PDB file of C-alpha atoms in Angstrom:
ATOM      1  CA  MET A   6     -11.287   8.028  20.992  1.00  0.00           C
ATOM      2  CA  ASN A   7     -12.881   5.235  23.367  1.00  0.00           C
ATOM      3  CA  LYS A   8     -11.871   2.588  25.566  1.00  0.00           C
ATOM      4  CA  LEU A   9     -11.167   0.469  22.814  1.00  0.00           C
ATOM      5  CA  ASP A  10     -10.112   1.917  20.211  1.00  0.00           C
ATOM      6  CA  ILE A  11      -7.179   2.011  22.136  1.00  0.00           C
ATOM      7  CA  ILE A  12      -5.264  -1.124  23.849  1.00  0.00           C
ATOM      8  CA  GLU A  13      -2.189  -1.922  24.711  1.00  0.00           C
ATOM      9  CA  GLN A  14      -1.654  -5.006  26.420  1.00  0.00           C
ATOM     10  CA  HIS A  15       1.367  -8.022  28.055  1.00  0.00           C
ATOM     11  CA  ILE A  16       0.630 -11.638  28.322  1.00  0.00           C
ATOM     12  CA  ASN A  17       3.496 -13.450  29.081  1.00  0.00           C
ATOM     13  CA  VAL A  18       3.077 -16.932  28.046  1.00  0.00           C
ATOM     14  CA  GLU A  19       2.723 -19.471  30.592  1.00  0.00           C
ATOM     15  CA  ASN A  20       2.720 -23.182  28.174  1.00  0.00           C
ATOM     16  CA  GLU A  21       5.443 -24.256  25.425  1.00  0.00           C
ATOM     17  CA  GLY A  22       2.751 -24.345  22.134  1.00  0.00           C
ATOM     18  CA  ASP A  23       0.676 -21.507  22.622  1.00  0.00           C
ATOM     19  CA  LEU A  24       0.121 -19.732  19.700  1.00  0.00           C
ATOM     20  CA  ALA A  25      -0.303 -15.787  19.210  1.00  0.00           C
ATOM     21  CA  LEU A  26      -3.828 -15.677  18.431  1.00  0.00           C
ATOM     22  CA  PRO A  27      -5.689 -17.611  21.301  1.00  0.00           C
ATOM     23  CA  LEU A  28      -4.020 -15.601  23.967  1.00  0.00           C
ATOM     24  CA  LEU A  29      -5.060 -12.713  22.257  1.00  0.00           C
ATOM     25  CA  SER A  30      -8.832 -13.149  21.311  1.00  0.00           C
ATOM     26  CA  ARG A  31      -8.555 -14.580  24.999  1.00  0.00           C
ATOM     27  CA  HIS A  32      -7.006 -10.946  26.656  1.00  0.00           C
ATOM     28  CA  CYS A  33      -8.697  -8.174  23.944  1.00  0.00           C
ATOM     29  CA  GLN A  34     -12.672  -8.197  23.009  1.00  0.00           C
ATOM     30  CA  MET A  35     -11.799  -8.064  18.777  1.00  0.00           C
ATOM     31  CA  SER A  36     -12.722 -10.588  16.283  1.00  0.00           C
ATOM     32  CA  VAL A  37     -10.178 -12.921  14.828  1.00  0.00           C
ATOM     33  CA  ALA A  38     -10.674 -11.158  11.752  1.00  0.00           C
ATOM     34  CA  GLU A  39      -9.267  -7.864  13.218  1.00  0.00           C
ATOM     35  CA  LEU A  40      -6.593  -9.200  15.598  1.00  0.00           C
ATOM     36  CA  LYS A  41      -4.927 -10.909  11.972  1.00  0.00           C
ATOM     37  CA  GLN A  42      -5.379  -7.166  10.365  1.00  0.00           C
ATOM     38  CA  ALA A  43      -3.668  -5.013  13.350  1.00  0.00           C
ATOM     39  CA  VAL A  44      -0.584  -7.850  13.839  1.00  0.00           C
ATOM     40  CA  SER A  45      -0.055  -7.615   9.615  1.00  0.00           C
ATOM     41  CA  LYS A  46       0.120  -4.227  10.260  1.00  0.00           C
ATOM     42  CA  GLY A  47       2.805  -4.388  12.744  1.00  0.00           C
ATOM     43  CA  ALA A  48       0.843  -4.037  16.221  1.00  0.00           C
ATOM     44  CA  LEU A  49       2.056  -6.972  17.531  1.00  0.00           C
ATOM     45  CA  TRP A  50       5.845  -7.950  19.709  1.00  0.00           C
ATOM     46  CA  LEU A  51       7.814 -11.104  21.275  1.00  0.00           C
ATOM     47  CA  THR A  52       9.830 -10.758  23.638  1.00  0.00           C
ATOM     48  CA  ARG A  53      11.903 -13.924  23.948  1.00  0.00           C
ATOM     49  CA  GLY A  54      14.441 -13.633  26.772  1.00  0.00           C
ATOM     50  CA  LYS A  55      16.339 -10.263  26.085  1.00  0.00           C
ATOM     51  CA  HIS A  56      15.141  -9.927  22.092  1.00  0.00           C
ATOM     52  CA  THR A  57      12.093  -8.210  21.483  1.00  0.00           C
ATOM     53  CA  GLN A  58      10.971  -7.930  17.784  1.00  0.00           C
ATOM     54  CA  ARG A  59       7.917  -8.218  15.689  1.00  0.00           C
ATOM     55  CA  LEU A  60       5.854 -11.197  15.422  1.00  0.00           C
ATOM     56  CA  ARG A  61       3.741 -11.677  12.368  1.00  0.00           C
ATOM     57  CA  ARG A  62       3.615 -15.040  12.334  1.00  0.00           C
ATOM     58  CA  VAL A  63       0.846 -16.167  13.754  1.00  0.00           C
ATOM     59  CA  LYS A  64       0.924 -19.774  13.480  1.00  0.00           C
ATOM     60  CA  LYS A  65       4.175 -20.501  14.850  1.00  0.00           C
ATOM     61  CA  PRO A  66       4.871 -22.173  18.661  1.00  0.00           C
ATOM     62  CA  LEU A  67       5.546 -19.872  21.694  1.00  0.00           C
ATOM     63  CA  LYS A  68       8.280 -20.822  24.395  1.00  0.00           C
ATOM     64  CA  ALA A  69       7.052 -20.557  27.846  1.00  0.00           C
ATOM     65  CA  GLN A  70       8.344 -17.366  29.126  1.00  0.00           C
ATOM     66  CA  ASP A  71       7.612 -15.828  25.668  1.00  0.00           C
ATOM     67  CA  VAL A  72       6.105 -12.322  26.801  1.00  0.00           C
ATOM     68  CA  LEU A  73       3.715 -11.114  23.817  1.00  0.00           C
ATOM     69  CA  HIS A  74       2.844  -7.261  23.676  1.00  0.00           C
ATOM     70  CA  PHE A  75      -0.149  -5.497  22.221  1.00  0.00           C
ATOM     71  CA  TYR A  76       0.055  -2.581  20.887  1.00  0.00           C
ATOM     72  CA  TYR A  77      -3.472  -1.041  19.215  1.00  0.00           C
ATOM     73  CA  ASN A  78      -4.157   1.735  18.371  1.00  0.00           C
ATOM     74  CA  ARG A  79      -7.697   2.124  15.841  1.00  0.00           C
ATOM     75  CA  GLN A  80      -6.495   5.718  14.311  1.00  0.00           C
ATOM     76  CA  VAL A  81      -3.196   4.465  13.599  1.00  0.00           C
ATOM     77  CA  LEU A  82      -4.056   1.101  11.836  1.00  0.00           C
ATOM     78  CA  ALA A  83      -6.263   2.904   9.488  1.00  0.00           C
ATOM     79  CA  GLN A  84      -3.857   5.567   8.683  1.00  0.00           C
ATOM     80  CA  GLU A  85      -2.830   4.782   4.590  1.00  0.00           C
ATOM     81  CA  VAL A  86      -0.451   6.828   2.536  1.00  0.00           C
ATOM     82  CA  ALA A  87      -0.050   6.732  -1.492  1.00  0.00           C
ATOM     83  CA  PRO A  88       3.050   3.158  -3.500  1.00  0.00           C
ATOM     84  CA  ALA A  89       6.296   3.853  -3.270  1.00  0.00           C
ATOM     85  CA  GLU A  90       7.894   3.348  -6.408  1.00  0.00           C
ATOM     86  CA  LEU A  91      10.679   0.787  -7.502  1.00  0.00           C
ATOM     87  CA  LEU A  92      13.742   2.601  -9.756  1.00  0.00           C
ATOM     88  CA  ARG A  93      16.571   0.563  -8.824  1.00  0.00           C
ATOM     89  CA  ASP A  94      17.624  -2.832  -7.618  1.00  0.00           C
ATOM     90  CA  CYS A  95      21.284  -3.329  -7.147  1.00  0.00           C
ATOM     91  CA  LYS A  96      20.578  -7.374  -5.207  1.00  0.00           C
ATOM     92  CA  ASP A  97      22.315  -5.424  -1.915  1.00  0.00           C
ATOM     93  CA  TYR A  98      20.661  -2.208  -2.038  1.00  0.00           C
ATOM     94  CA  SER A  99      17.571  -0.847  -3.601  1.00  0.00           C
ATOM     95  CA  VAL A 100      16.140   2.636  -4.484  1.00  0.00           C
ATOM     96  CA  TRP A 101      12.424   4.369  -3.709  1.00  0.00           C
ATOM     97  CA  TYR A 102      10.622   7.121  -4.230  1.00  0.00           C
ATOM     98  CA  LYS A 103       9.403   7.734  -1.203  1.00  0.00           C
ATOM     99  CA  PRO A 104       5.221   9.711  -1.473  1.00  0.00           C
ATOM    100  CA  TYR A 105       4.818  11.725   0.690  1.00  0.00           C
ATOM    101  CA  GLY A 106       2.966  10.758   4.736  1.00  0.00           C
ATOM    102  CA  MET A 107       5.318   7.794   4.494  1.00  0.00           C
ATOM    103  CA  LEU A 108       7.684   6.644   6.950  1.00  0.00           C
ATOM    104  CA  SER A 109      11.450   6.147   7.363  1.00  0.00           C
ATOM    105  CA  GLN A 110      10.724   4.056  10.219  1.00  0.00           C
ATOM    106  CA  GLY A 111       7.023   2.698  12.340  1.00  0.00           C
ATOM    107  CA  SER A 112       6.811   2.407  15.801  1.00  0.00           C
ATOM    108  CA  LYS A 113       5.343   0.465  18.547  1.00  0.00           C
ATOM    109  CA  TRP A 114       1.854   0.378  17.537  1.00  0.00           C
ATOM    110  CA  SER A 115       3.019  -0.001  14.120  1.00  0.00           C
ATOM    111  CA  ASP A 116       4.783  -0.405  11.155  1.00  0.00           C
ATOM    112  CA  HIS A 117       2.121  -0.217   7.957  1.00  0.00           C
ATOM    113  CA  CYS A 118       3.289   3.063   6.786  1.00  0.00           C
ATOM    114  CA  THR A 119       6.491   2.832   5.707  1.00  0.00           C
ATOM    115  CA  ILE A 120       8.530   2.317   3.656  1.00  0.00           C
ATOM    116  CA  GLY A 121      10.989  -0.326   5.341  1.00  0.00           C
ATOM    117  CA  ARG A 122       7.546  -2.485   5.157  1.00  0.00           C
ATOM    118  CA  TRP A 123       6.725  -1.879   1.940  1.00  0.00           C
ATOM    119  CA  ALA A 124      10.086  -3.078   0.110  1.00  0.00           C
ATOM    120  CA  GLN A 125       9.389  -6.182   1.898  1.00  0.00           C
ATOM    121  CA  THR A 126       6.305  -6.593   1.055  1.00  0.00           C
ATOM    122  CA  HIS A 127       7.114  -5.404  -2.894  1.00  0.00           C
ATOM    123  CA  LEU A 128      10.345  -6.152  -3.450  1.00  0.00           C
ATOM    124  CA  LYS A 129      10.676  -9.859  -5.464  1.00  0.00           C
ATOM    125  CA  PRO A 130      12.196 -11.950  -4.145  1.00  0.00           C
ATOM    126  CA  GLU A 131      11.765 -10.917  -0.596  1.00  0.00           C
ATOM    127  CA  ARG A 132      14.832  -9.494   1.544  1.00  0.00           C
ATOM    128  CA  PRO A 133      15.395  -8.224   4.170  1.00  0.00           C
ATOM    129  CA  VAL A 134      15.358  -4.765   4.690  1.00  0.00           C
ATOM    130  CA  PHE A 135      17.132  -2.049   6.665  1.00  0.00           C
ATOM    131  CA  ILE A 136      16.936   2.082   6.903  1.00  0.00           C
ATOM    132  CA  VAL A 137      20.225   3.703   6.756  1.00  0.00           C
ATOM    133  CA  HIS A 138      19.153   7.152   6.408  1.00  0.00           C
ATOM    134  CA  ARG A 139      15.939   9.187   6.646  1.00  0.00           C
ATOM    135  CA  LEU A 140      13.170  11.101   4.979  1.00  0.00           C
ATOM    136  CA  ASP A 141      10.988  13.718   7.123  1.00  0.00           C
ATOM    137  CA  LYS A 142       7.685  12.377   6.414  1.00  0.00           C
ATOM    138  CA  ALA A 143       6.610  16.030   4.921  1.00  0.00           C
ATOM    139  CA  ALA A 144       9.407  14.994   2.376  1.00  0.00           C
ATOM    140  CA  THR A 145       8.757  13.415  -0.899  1.00  0.00           C
ATOM    141  CA  GLY A 146      12.506  11.262  -2.907  1.00  0.00           C
ATOM    142  CA  LEU A 147      14.345   8.963  -3.223  1.00  0.00           C
ATOM    143  CA  ILE A 148      15.837   7.070   0.128  1.00  0.00           C
ATOM    144  CA  LEU A 149      18.493   3.774   0.125  1.00  0.00           C
ATOM    145  CA  LEU A 150      17.167   0.424   1.563  1.00  0.00           C
ATOM    146  CA  ALA A 151      19.579  -1.549   2.392  1.00  0.00           C
ATOM    147  CA  HIS A 152      18.564  -5.821   2.548  1.00  0.00           C
ATOM    148  CA  SER A 153      22.083  -7.537   4.250  1.00  0.00           C
ATOM    149  CA  LYS A 154      23.370  -6.559   7.399  1.00  0.00           C
ATOM    150  CA  SER A 155      26.707  -5.689   5.525  1.00  0.00           C
ATOM    151  CA  ALA A 156      25.142  -3.439   3.345  1.00  0.00           C
ATOM    152  CA  ALA A 157      23.382  -1.896   5.930  1.00  0.00           C
ATOM    153  CA  ARG A 158      26.982  -1.019   7.563  1.00  0.00           C
ATOM    154  CA  ALA A 159      28.794  -0.131   5.023  1.00  0.00           C
ATOM    155  CA  LEU A 160      26.094   1.781   3.270  1.00  0.00           C
ATOM    156  CA  SER A 161      25.164   3.891   7.203  1.00  0.00           C
ATOM    157  CA  ALA A 162      28.530   4.832   7.708  1.00  0.00           C
ATOM    158  CA  MET A 163      28.841   6.478   4.367  1.00  0.00           C
ATOM    159  CA  PHE A 164      26.377   8.697   5.395  1.00  0.00           C
ATOM    160  CA  GLU A 165      26.864   9.119   8.479  1.00  0.00           C
ATOM    161  CA  GLN A 166      30.567  10.380   6.909  1.00  0.00           C
ATOM    162  CA  HIS A 167      29.223  12.935   4.420  1.00  0.00           C
ATOM    163  CA  ALA A 168      30.929  10.796   1.779  1.00  0.00           C
ATOM    164  CA  LEU A 169      28.037  11.041  -0.799  1.00  0.00           C
ATOM    165  CA  GLU A 170      26.262  14.476  -2.879  1.00  0.00           C
ATOM    166  CA  LYS A 171      22.344  14.758  -2.136  1.00  0.00           C
ATOM    167  CA  HIS A 172      20.635  16.624  -3.936  1.00  0.00           C
ATOM    168  CA  TYR A 173      17.076  18.611  -2.585  1.00  0.00           C
ATOM    169  CA  GLN A 174      15.035  20.702  -4.902  1.00  0.00           C
ATOM    170  CA  ILE A 175      12.353  23.371  -2.556  1.00  0.00           C
ATOM    171  CA  LEU A 176       9.818  25.287  -3.587  1.00  0.00           C
ATOM    172  CA  VAL A 177       9.594  29.020  -1.819  1.00  0.00           C
ATOM    173  CA  HIS A 178       8.019  31.656  -1.463  1.00  0.00           C
ATOM    174  CA  GLY A 179       9.859  34.530  -3.182  1.00  0.00           C
ATOM    175  CA  ASP A 180      12.658  35.317  -5.613  1.00  0.00           C
ATOM    176  CA  HIS A 181      15.962  33.312  -4.341  1.00  0.00           C
ATOM    177  CA  SER A 182      17.889  34.855  -7.603  1.00  0.00           C
ATOM    178  CA  LYS A 183      18.336  37.935  -5.665  1.00  0.00           C
ATOM    179  CA  GLN A 184      20.580  36.305  -3.278  1.00  0.00           C
ATOM    180  CA  GLN A 185      24.289  35.559  -4.121  1.00  0.00           C
ATOM    181  CA  GLN A 186      24.614  32.349  -6.322  1.00  0.00           C
ATOM    182  CA  PRO A 187      24.981  29.719  -4.962  1.00  0.00           C
ATOM    183  CA  GLN A 188      24.163  30.844  -1.312  1.00  0.00           C
ATOM    184  CA  VAL A 189      25.632  28.707   1.465  1.00  0.00           C
ATOM    185  CA  ILE A 190      23.883  28.788   4.367  1.00  0.00           C
ATOM    186  CA  ASP A 191      26.192  27.202   7.537  1.00  0.00           C
ATOM    187  CA  GLU A 192      23.373  28.663  10.281  1.00  0.00           C
ATOM    188  CA  PRO A 193      23.805  26.165  13.249  1.00  0.00           C
ATOM    189  CA  ILE A 194      20.630  24.200  13.845  1.00  0.00           C
ATOM    190  CA  ALA A 195      19.949  22.748  17.767  1.00  0.00           C
ATOM    191  CA  GLY A 196      24.240  23.667  18.159  1.00  0.00           C
ATOM    192  CA  LYS A 197      24.732  21.446  15.959  1.00  0.00           C
ATOM    193  CA  SER A 198      26.844  22.906  12.799  1.00  0.00           C
ATOM    194  CA  ALA A 199      25.427  22.413   9.400  1.00  0.00           C
ATOM    195  CA  LYS A 200      25.721  23.505   5.758  1.00  0.00           C
ATOM    196  CA  SER A 201      23.135  23.837   3.027  1.00  0.00           C
ATOM    197  CA  THR A 202      24.512  25.213   0.018  1.00  0.00           C
ATOM    198  CA  PHE A 203      21.270  26.896  -2.554  1.00  0.00           C
ATOM    199  CA  SER A 204      21.241  27.134  -6.267  1.00  0.00           C
ATOM    200  CA  CYS A 205      18.325  29.702  -7.540  1.00  0.00           C
ATOM    201  CA  LEU A 206      16.568  26.810 -10.749  1.00  0.00           C
ATOM    202  CA  HIS A 207      13.869  29.409 -11.283  1.00  0.00           C
ATOM    203  CA  TYR A 208      11.611  32.263 -10.251  1.00  0.00           C
ATOM    204  CA  ASP A 209       8.191  32.495 -11.214  1.00  0.00           C
ATOM    205  CA  GLN A 210       7.365  35.956 -10.830  1.00  0.00           C
ATOM    206  CA  GLN A 211       3.656  36.188 -11.056  1.00  0.00           C
ATOM    207  CA  HIS A 212       3.389  33.618  -8.571  1.00  0.00           C
ATOM    208  CA  ASP A 213       6.567  34.821  -6.381  1.00  0.00           C
ATOM    209  CA  LEU A 214       7.590  31.254  -6.108  1.00  0.00           C
ATOM    210  CA  SER A 215      11.592  30.389  -7.356  1.00  0.00           C
ATOM    211  CA  LEU A 216      12.555  26.137  -7.625  1.00  0.00           C
ATOM    212  CA  VAL A 217      15.647  26.319  -5.653  1.00  0.00           C
ATOM    213  CA  ASP A 218      18.290  23.571  -6.409  1.00  0.00           C
ATOM    214  CA  VAL A 219      19.583  22.417  -2.641  1.00  0.00           C
ATOM    215  CA  LYS A 220      22.782  19.945  -1.605  1.00  0.00           C
ATOM    216  CA  ILE A 221      22.817  19.607   1.915  1.00  0.00           C
ATOM    217  CA  ASP A 222      26.770  18.535   3.677  1.00  0.00           C
ATOM    218  CA  SER A 223      24.814  18.254   6.560  1.00  0.00           C
ATOM    219  CA  GLY A 224      22.308  16.368   7.928  1.00  0.00           C
ATOM    220  CA  ARG A 225      20.439  17.833  10.959  1.00  0.00           C
ATOM    221  CA  LYS A 226      16.258  17.643  11.584  1.00  0.00           C
ATOM    222  CA  HIS A 227      14.539  19.955   9.076  1.00  0.00           C
ATOM    223  CA  GLN A 228      17.444  21.341   7.645  1.00  0.00           C
ATOM    224  CA  ILE A 229      16.673  22.694   5.163  1.00  0.00           C
ATOM    225  CA  ARG A 230      13.689  23.547   5.914  1.00  0.00           C
ATOM    226  CA  ARG A 231      14.926  25.822   8.820  1.00  0.00           C
ATOM    227  CA  HIS A 232      17.675  27.141   6.386  1.00  0.00           C
ATOM    228  CA  ALA A 233      14.885  28.116   4.209  1.00  0.00           C
ATOM    229  CA  ALA A 234      13.201  30.110   6.862  1.00  0.00           C
ATOM    230  CA  SER A 235      15.750  31.752   8.510  1.00  0.00           C
ATOM    231  CA  ILE A 236      16.649  33.260   4.772  1.00  0.00           C
ATOM    232  CA  ASN A 237      12.960  34.419   4.515  1.00  0.00           C
ATOM    233  CA  LEU A 238      11.812  32.476   1.572  1.00  0.00           C
ATOM    234  CA  PRO A 239       9.982  29.625   3.177  1.00  0.00           C
ATOM    235  CA  VAL A 240       9.196  26.319   1.813  1.00  0.00           C
ATOM    236  CA  VAL A 241       5.840  25.847  -0.091  1.00  0.00           C
ATOM    237  CA  ALA A 242       3.789  24.364   2.198  1.00  0.00           C
ATOM    238  CA  ASP A 243       5.842  24.299   5.447  1.00  0.00           C
ATOM    239  CA  ARG A 244       3.126  24.602   8.050  1.00  0.00           C
ATOM    240  CA  LEU A 245       5.911  23.675  10.307  1.00  0.00           C
ATOM    241  CA  HIS A 246       8.915  26.969   9.428  1.00  0.00           C
ATOM    242  CA  GLY A 247       7.399  28.538   7.309  1.00  0.00           C
ATOM    243  CA  ASN A 248       4.878  31.605   8.449  1.00  0.00           C
ATOM    244  CA  VAL A 249       2.082  31.154  10.915  1.00  0.00           C
ATOM    245  CA  ASN A 250      -0.647  32.909   9.786  1.00  0.00           C
ATOM    246  CA  ARG A 251      -0.582  31.542   6.139  1.00  0.00           C
ATOM    247  CA  ARG A 252      -2.842  29.630   5.538  1.00  0.00           C
ATOM    248  CA  TYR A 253      -2.436  26.273   2.914  1.00  0.00           C
ATOM    249  CA  PRO A 254      -5.091  24.007   1.155  1.00  0.00           C
ATOM    250  CA  ASP A 255      -4.755  20.501   2.843  1.00  0.00           C
ATOM    251  CA  SER A 256      -4.170  19.369  -1.285  1.00  0.00           C
ATOM    252  CA  LEU A 257      -1.086  20.828  -1.418  1.00  0.00           C
ATOM    253  CA  ASN A 258       2.142  19.293   0.272  1.00  0.00           C
ATOM    254  CA  LEU A 259       5.076  20.519   1.939  1.00  0.00           C
ATOM    255  CA  GLN A 260       7.347  20.738  -1.463  1.00  0.00           C
ATOM    256  CA  LEU A 261      10.885  19.640  -0.418  1.00  0.00           C
ATOM    257  CA  CYS A 262      12.422  16.447  -2.769  1.00  0.00           C
ATOM    258  CA  ALA A 263      15.142  14.510  -2.238  1.00  0.00           C
ATOM    259  CA  VAL A 264      16.178  14.682  -6.256  1.00  0.00           C
ATOM    260  CA  SER A 265      19.811  12.447  -6.668  1.00  0.00           C
ATOM    261  CA  LEU A 266      22.354  10.896  -4.987  1.00  0.00           C
ATOM    262  CA  SER A 267      26.092   9.828  -6.193  1.00  0.00           C
ATOM    263  CA  PHE A 268      28.336   7.951  -4.129  1.00  0.00           C
ATOM    264  CA  THR A 269      30.901   5.937  -4.454  1.00  0.00           C
ATOM    265  CA  CYS A 270      29.037   2.643  -3.695  1.00  0.00           C
ATOM    266  CA  PRO A 271      30.961   1.213  -0.620  1.00  0.00           C
ATOM    267  CA  LEU A 272      31.089  -2.913  -1.192  1.00  0.00           C
ATOM    268  CA  SER A 273      31.617  -2.701  -5.389  1.00  0.00           C
ATOM    269  CA  GLY A 274      33.779   0.499  -5.238  1.00  0.00           C
ATOM    270  CA  GLU A 275      31.326   1.761  -8.376  1.00  0.00           C
ATOM    271  CA  LYS A 276      30.714   5.300  -9.280  1.00  0.00           C
ATOM    272  CA  ARG A 277      26.750   5.484  -8.572  1.00  0.00           C
ATOM    273  CA  ASN A 278      24.321   8.473  -9.038  1.00  0.00           C
ATOM    274  CA  PHE A 279      20.602   8.075  -8.992  1.00  0.00           C
ATOM    275  CA  GLU A 280      18.034  10.926 -10.233  1.00  0.00           C
ATOM    276  CA  LEU A 281      14.980  10.721  -9.489  1.00  0.00           C
ATOM    277  CA  PRO A 282      13.141  10.932 -12.463  1.00  0.00           C
ATOM    278  CA  GLN A 283      11.123  14.948 -13.490  1.00  0.00           C
ATOM    279  CA  GLU A 284       7.295  13.980 -12.534  1.00  0.00           C
ATOM    280  CA  TYR A 285       8.308  13.345  -8.787  1.00  0.00           C
ATOM    281  CA  ARG A 286       9.866  16.678  -8.341  1.00  0.00           C
ATOM    282  CA  PRO A 287       8.642  19.788  -7.572  1.00  0.00           C
ATOM    283  CA  GLN A 288       6.656  21.249 -10.663  1.00  0.00           C
ATOM    284  CA  LEU A 289       5.923  25.195 -10.019  1.00  0.00           C
ATOM    285  CA  ALA A 290       3.012  25.042 -12.059  1.00  0.00           C
ATOM    286  CA  VAL A 291       1.400  22.694 -10.076  1.00  0.00           C
ATOM    287  CA  ALA A 292       1.605  24.004  -6.920  1.00  0.00           C
ATOM    288  CA  ALA A 293       1.231  27.976  -8.415  1.00  0.00           C
ATOM    289  CA  LYS A 294      -2.637  26.499  -9.316  1.00  0.00           C
ATOM    290  CA  GLN A 295      -3.322  25.034  -6.352  1.00  0.00           C
ATOM    291  CA  LEU A 296      -2.738  27.826  -4.026  1.00  0.00           C
ATOM    292  CA  THR A 297      -4.573  29.600  -6.805  1.00  0.00           C
ATOM    293  CA  GLU A 298      -7.305  27.328  -6.600  1.00  0.00           C
TER     294      GLU A 298
END
C-alpha cells in the first residue's frame, strides 16, 4: 500500500458550527465522494469532552474543541461480506444468521462488515443495536442482538452466567462415533476452565468425516476448535488449529456453526428456543465434494 491507502488524521475543531466534510477535505487528499463513503462505513469518530463515538451525520454542526478522528484504510473499506438474515424479531432483541466472514465487532477503521451495522441498516423499524455475545469471524450461525440498554444488560448477564443452552454443529476429520458418546472434553484453555460435550450425529465413512453436535458450558476463545483438535479430530477448514500441512480450497469455509439457543427470557420470563434452518447448517455432502474437487 502507498501512503494514500492508509490515512490517520486527528483534527481539532476550532470554530463553532464547522462541518465535518469541509474539515476532512482540507486535511485529506480525497474527493468528497470518497470521504462520504468512508464515513458511511464507520471511518470517522468524534470526541466531545470525555466521550468518543463514530460520526456518520457529517452535516451536523460541530462544537469548538471537538476532535475528529479519521481512520482510512482502503483495503479494509473495500472488504465485502455475504448478507446476514433476520430470523426472528422480538422487538427488544432479534435473532440473526451470521454468515462466514462477518464480524461481531468493528475496529477503528470501519464497522461496515459487522452484524451490528448490518442490523442497524436493515432492521425495520430502525433501532439501536447492542452486541451481547460474539461469534468468531470464521464461524456461522445464530447470533442474538439487543435493541435497548436494559435488554443488553439482561441478555449480556445471561450469557456471562451461562444461563442458557447453546449448541453448535461441526464437521471434523475422522470417525467421532468411535469415541464415548457423548464425549465430555474439559481441557483448560489459556489456563481457564472450559467444557464441551461432543455427540456424533453421523459418520461418512467414504470421506472420513463426522458431523458432530457440540454443547458448550463455557465460552473460551476458539474453544470448540481447540477441543476438537485436542482429540485429533480437527474441524474441517480450520486453518488455525487444524493440521497445518492440510490444504483446503479457498471456497471451503470453516465448518463450525451455532445452530440453537435455548433460554428463559430475562425480560418476559418466557421460554425461548431458536433453531437455525437446516440449509444454513454444515452439510457433509457439500463439504466432501469441495474437499475432493
